[in-house]
PDB file of C-alpha atoms in Angstrom:
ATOM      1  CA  UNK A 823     101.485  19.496  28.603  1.00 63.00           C
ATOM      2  CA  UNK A 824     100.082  16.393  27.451  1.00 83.00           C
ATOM      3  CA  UNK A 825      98.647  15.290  24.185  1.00 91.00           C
ATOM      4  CA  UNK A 826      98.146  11.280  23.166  1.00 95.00           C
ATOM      5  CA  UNK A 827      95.723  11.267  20.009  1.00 95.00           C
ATOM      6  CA  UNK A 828      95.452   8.227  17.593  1.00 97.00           C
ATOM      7  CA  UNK A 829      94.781   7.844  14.173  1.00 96.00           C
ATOM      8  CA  UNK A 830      93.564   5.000  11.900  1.00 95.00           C
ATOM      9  CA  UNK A 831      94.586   5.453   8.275  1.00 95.00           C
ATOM     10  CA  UNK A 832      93.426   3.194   5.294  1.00 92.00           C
ATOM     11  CA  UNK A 833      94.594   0.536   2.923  1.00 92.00           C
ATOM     12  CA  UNK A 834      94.172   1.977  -0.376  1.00 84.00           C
ATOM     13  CA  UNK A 835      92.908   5.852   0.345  1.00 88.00           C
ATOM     14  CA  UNK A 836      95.293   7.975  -1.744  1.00 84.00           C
ATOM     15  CA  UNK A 837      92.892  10.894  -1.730  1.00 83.00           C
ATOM     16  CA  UNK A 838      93.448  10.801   2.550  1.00 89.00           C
ATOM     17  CA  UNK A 839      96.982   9.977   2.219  1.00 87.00           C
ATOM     18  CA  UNK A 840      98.649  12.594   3.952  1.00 90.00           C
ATOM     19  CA  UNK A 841      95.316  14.244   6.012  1.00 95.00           C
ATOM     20  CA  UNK A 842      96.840  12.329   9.306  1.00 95.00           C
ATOM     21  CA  UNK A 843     100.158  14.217   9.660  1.00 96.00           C
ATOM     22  CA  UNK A 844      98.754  17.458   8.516  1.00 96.00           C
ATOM     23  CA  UNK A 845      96.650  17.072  11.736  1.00 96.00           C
ATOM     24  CA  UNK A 846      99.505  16.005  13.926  1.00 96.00           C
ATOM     25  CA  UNK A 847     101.249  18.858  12.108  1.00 96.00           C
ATOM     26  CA  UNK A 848      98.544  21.669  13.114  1.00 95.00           C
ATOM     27  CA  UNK A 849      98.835  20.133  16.277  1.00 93.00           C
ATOM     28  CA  UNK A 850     102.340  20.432  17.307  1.00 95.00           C
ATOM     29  CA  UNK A 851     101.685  24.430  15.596  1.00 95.00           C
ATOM     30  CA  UNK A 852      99.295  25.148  17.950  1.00 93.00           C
ATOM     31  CA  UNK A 853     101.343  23.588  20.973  1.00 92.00           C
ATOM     32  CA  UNK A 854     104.081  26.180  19.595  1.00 93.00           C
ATOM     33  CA  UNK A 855     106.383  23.281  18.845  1.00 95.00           C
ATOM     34  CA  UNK A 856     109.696  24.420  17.025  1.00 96.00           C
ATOM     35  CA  UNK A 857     109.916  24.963  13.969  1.00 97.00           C
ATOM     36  CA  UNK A 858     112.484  22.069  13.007  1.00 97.00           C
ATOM     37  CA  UNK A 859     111.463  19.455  15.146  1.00 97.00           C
ATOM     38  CA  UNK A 860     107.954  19.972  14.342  1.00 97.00           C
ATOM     39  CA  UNK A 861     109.394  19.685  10.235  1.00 97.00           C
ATOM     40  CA  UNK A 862     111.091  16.159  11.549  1.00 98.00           C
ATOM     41  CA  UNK A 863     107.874  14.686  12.814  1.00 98.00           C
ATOM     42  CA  UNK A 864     105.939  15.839   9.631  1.00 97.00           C
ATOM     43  CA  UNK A 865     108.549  14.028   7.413  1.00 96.00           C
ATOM     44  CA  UNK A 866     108.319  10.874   9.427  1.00 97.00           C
ATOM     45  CA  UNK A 867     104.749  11.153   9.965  1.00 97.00           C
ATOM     46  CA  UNK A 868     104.015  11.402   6.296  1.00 95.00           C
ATOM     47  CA  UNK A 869     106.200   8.840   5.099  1.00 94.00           C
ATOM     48  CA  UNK A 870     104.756   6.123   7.997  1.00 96.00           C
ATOM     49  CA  UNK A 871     101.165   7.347   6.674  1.00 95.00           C
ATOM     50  CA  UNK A 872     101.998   6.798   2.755  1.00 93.00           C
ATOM     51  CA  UNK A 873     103.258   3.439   3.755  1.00 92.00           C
ATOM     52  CA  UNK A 874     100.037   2.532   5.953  1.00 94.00           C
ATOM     53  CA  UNK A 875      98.352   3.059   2.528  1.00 92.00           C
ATOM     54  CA  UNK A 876     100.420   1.617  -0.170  1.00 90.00           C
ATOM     55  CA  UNK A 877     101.816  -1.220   1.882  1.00 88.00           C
ATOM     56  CA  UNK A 878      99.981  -2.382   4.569  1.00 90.00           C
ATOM     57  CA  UNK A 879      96.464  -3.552   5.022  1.00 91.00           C
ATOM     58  CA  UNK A 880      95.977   0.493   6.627  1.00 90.00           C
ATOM     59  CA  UNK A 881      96.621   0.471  10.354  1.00 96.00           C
ATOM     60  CA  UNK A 882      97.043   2.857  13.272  1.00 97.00           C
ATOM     61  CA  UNK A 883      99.746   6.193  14.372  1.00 98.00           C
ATOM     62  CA  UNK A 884     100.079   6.857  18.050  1.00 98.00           C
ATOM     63  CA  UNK A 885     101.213  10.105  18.828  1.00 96.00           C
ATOM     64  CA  UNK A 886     101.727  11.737  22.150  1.00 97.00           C
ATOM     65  CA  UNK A 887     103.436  14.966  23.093  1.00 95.00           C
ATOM     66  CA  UNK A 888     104.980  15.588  26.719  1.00 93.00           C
ATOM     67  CA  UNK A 889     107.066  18.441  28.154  1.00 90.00           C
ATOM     68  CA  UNK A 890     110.076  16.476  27.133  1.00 95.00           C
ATOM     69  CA  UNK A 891     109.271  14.468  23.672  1.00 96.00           C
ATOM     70  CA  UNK A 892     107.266  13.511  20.899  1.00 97.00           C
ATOM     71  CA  UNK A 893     106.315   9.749  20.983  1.00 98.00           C
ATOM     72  CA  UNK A 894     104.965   8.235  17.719  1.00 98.00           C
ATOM     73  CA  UNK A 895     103.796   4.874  16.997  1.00 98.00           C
ATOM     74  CA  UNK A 896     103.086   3.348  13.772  1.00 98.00           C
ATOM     75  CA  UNK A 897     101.356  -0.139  13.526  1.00 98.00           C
ATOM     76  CA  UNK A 898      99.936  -2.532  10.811  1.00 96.00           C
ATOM     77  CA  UNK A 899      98.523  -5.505  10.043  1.00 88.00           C
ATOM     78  CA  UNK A 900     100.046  -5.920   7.258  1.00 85.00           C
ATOM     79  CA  UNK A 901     102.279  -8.504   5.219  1.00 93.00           C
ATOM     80  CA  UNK A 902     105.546  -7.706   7.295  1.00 94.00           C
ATOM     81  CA  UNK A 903     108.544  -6.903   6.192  1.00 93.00           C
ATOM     82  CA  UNK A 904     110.649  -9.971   5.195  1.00 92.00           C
ATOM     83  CA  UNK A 905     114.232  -8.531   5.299  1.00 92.00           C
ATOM     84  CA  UNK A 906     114.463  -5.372   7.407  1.00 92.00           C
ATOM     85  CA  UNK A 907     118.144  -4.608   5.841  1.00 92.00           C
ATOM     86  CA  UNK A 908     116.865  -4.550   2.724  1.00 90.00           C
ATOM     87  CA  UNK A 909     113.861  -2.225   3.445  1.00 90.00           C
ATOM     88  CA  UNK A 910     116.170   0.064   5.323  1.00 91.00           C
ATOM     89  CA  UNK A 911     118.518   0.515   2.350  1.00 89.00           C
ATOM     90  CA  UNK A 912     117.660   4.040   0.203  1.00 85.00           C
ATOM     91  CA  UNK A 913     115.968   3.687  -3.144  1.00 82.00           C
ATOM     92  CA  UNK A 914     114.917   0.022  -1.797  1.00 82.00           C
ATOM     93  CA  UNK A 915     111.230  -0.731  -2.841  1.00 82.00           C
ATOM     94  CA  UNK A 916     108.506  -2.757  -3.033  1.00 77.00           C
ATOM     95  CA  UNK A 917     105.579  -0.147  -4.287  1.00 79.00           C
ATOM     96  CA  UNK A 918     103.651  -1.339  -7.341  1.00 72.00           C
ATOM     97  CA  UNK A 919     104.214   0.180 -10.826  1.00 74.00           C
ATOM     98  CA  UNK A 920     100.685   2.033 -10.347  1.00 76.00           C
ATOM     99  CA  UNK A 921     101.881   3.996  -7.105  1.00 75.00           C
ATOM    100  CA  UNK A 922     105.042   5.132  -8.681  1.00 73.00           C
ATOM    101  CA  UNK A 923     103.740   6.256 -11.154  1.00 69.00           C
ATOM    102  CA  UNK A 924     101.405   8.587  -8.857  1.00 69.00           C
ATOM    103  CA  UNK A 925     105.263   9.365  -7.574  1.00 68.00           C
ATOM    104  CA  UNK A 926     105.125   7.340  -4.236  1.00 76.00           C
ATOM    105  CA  UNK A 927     107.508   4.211  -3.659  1.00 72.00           C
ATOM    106  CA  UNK A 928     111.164   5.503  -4.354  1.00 74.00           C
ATOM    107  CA  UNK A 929     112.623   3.537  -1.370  1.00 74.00           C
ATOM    108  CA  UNK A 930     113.173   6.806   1.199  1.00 79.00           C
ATOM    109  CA  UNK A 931     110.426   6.232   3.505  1.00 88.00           C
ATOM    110  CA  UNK A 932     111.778   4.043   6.271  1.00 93.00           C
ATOM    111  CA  UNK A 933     115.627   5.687   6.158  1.00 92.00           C
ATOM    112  CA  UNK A 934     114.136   9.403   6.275  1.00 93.00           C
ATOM    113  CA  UNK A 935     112.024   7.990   9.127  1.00 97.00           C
ATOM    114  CA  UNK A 936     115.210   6.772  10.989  1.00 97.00           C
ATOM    115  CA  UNK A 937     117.518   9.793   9.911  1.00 97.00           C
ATOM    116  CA  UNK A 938     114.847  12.487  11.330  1.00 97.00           C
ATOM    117  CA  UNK A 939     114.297  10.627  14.338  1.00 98.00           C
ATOM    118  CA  UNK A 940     116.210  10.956  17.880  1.00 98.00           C
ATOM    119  CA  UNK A 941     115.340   7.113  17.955  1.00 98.00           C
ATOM    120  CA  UNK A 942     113.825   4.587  15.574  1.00 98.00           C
ATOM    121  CA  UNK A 943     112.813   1.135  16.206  1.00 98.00           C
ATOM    122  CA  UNK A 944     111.256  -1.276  13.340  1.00 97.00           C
ATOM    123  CA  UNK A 945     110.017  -4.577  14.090  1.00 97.00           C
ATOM    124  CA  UNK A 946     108.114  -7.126  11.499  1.00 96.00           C
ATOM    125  CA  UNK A 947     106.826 -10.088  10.906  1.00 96.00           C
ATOM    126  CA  UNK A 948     105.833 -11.606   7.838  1.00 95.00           C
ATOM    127  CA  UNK A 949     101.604 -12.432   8.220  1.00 94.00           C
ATOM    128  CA  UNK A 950     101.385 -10.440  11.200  1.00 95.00           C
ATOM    129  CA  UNK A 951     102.560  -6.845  10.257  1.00 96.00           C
ATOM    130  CA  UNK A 952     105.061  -4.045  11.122  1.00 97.00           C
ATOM    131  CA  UNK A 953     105.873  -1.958  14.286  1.00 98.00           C
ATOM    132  CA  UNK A 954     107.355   1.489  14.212  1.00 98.00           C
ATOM    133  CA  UNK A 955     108.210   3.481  17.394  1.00 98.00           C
ATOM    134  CA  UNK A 956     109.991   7.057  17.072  1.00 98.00           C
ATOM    135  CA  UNK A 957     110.808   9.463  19.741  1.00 98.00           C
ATOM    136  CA  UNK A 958     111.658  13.652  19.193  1.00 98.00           C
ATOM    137  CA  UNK A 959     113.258  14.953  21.852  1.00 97.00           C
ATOM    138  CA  UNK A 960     111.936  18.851  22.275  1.00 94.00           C
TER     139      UNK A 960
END
């Protein structure tokens, strides 16, 4: 079994937020994925989605499926991240007043990436934009 599909997802698009990982979702639920791993790569997938949208400039999520894992890959060209410590700490956040008040931007999106993940790397540069890799072992 082999499945490698990407998505673009847009600065901005509230109304789509969220229409990417539902179709990575009802993808892993047709592969009969289980149950809890396929609930770990809907968190993460959701939360790198909402912050394609609110933070970045939109951008791209890789996502593959072999016999053995779940590969996804989130990129941007966004701002970057200036202090990847920071952004990593809960309740951390950057989101305007406007998107928390739509109840987006309390900080969790980047530590309940790396806490449902079997691995998590984050790189960023400030001007060029952010790189997220996560891997699910089935």
């Amino acid at each position: 079994m082999m499945i490698k599909e990407s998505y673009t997802v847009v600065q901005g698009d509230m109304t789509a937020a969220g229409d990417v990982s539902a179709k990575i979702k009802r993808q892993m639920k047709r592969l009969g994925i289980p149950t809890t791993i396929m609930r770990r790569v809907s968190v993460c997938t959701y939360e790198a989605e909402i912050n394609l949208v609110i933070h970045a400039y939109g951008g791209t999520i890789d996502f593959e499926i072999t016999a053995e894992n779940i590969l996804v890959r989130v990129r941007d060209n966004g701002p970057g991240i200036p202090d990847l410590d920071k952004a990593m700490t809960e309740g951390f956040s950057t989101a305007s007043n406007e998107v928390r008040n739509m109840g987006f931007g309390a900080g969790m999106g980047l530590p309940n990436m790396k806490r449902n993940a079997d691995e998590f790397t984050i790189t960023s540069e400030v001007g060029v934009g952010t790189d997220i890799s996560m891997k699910f072992n089935i």
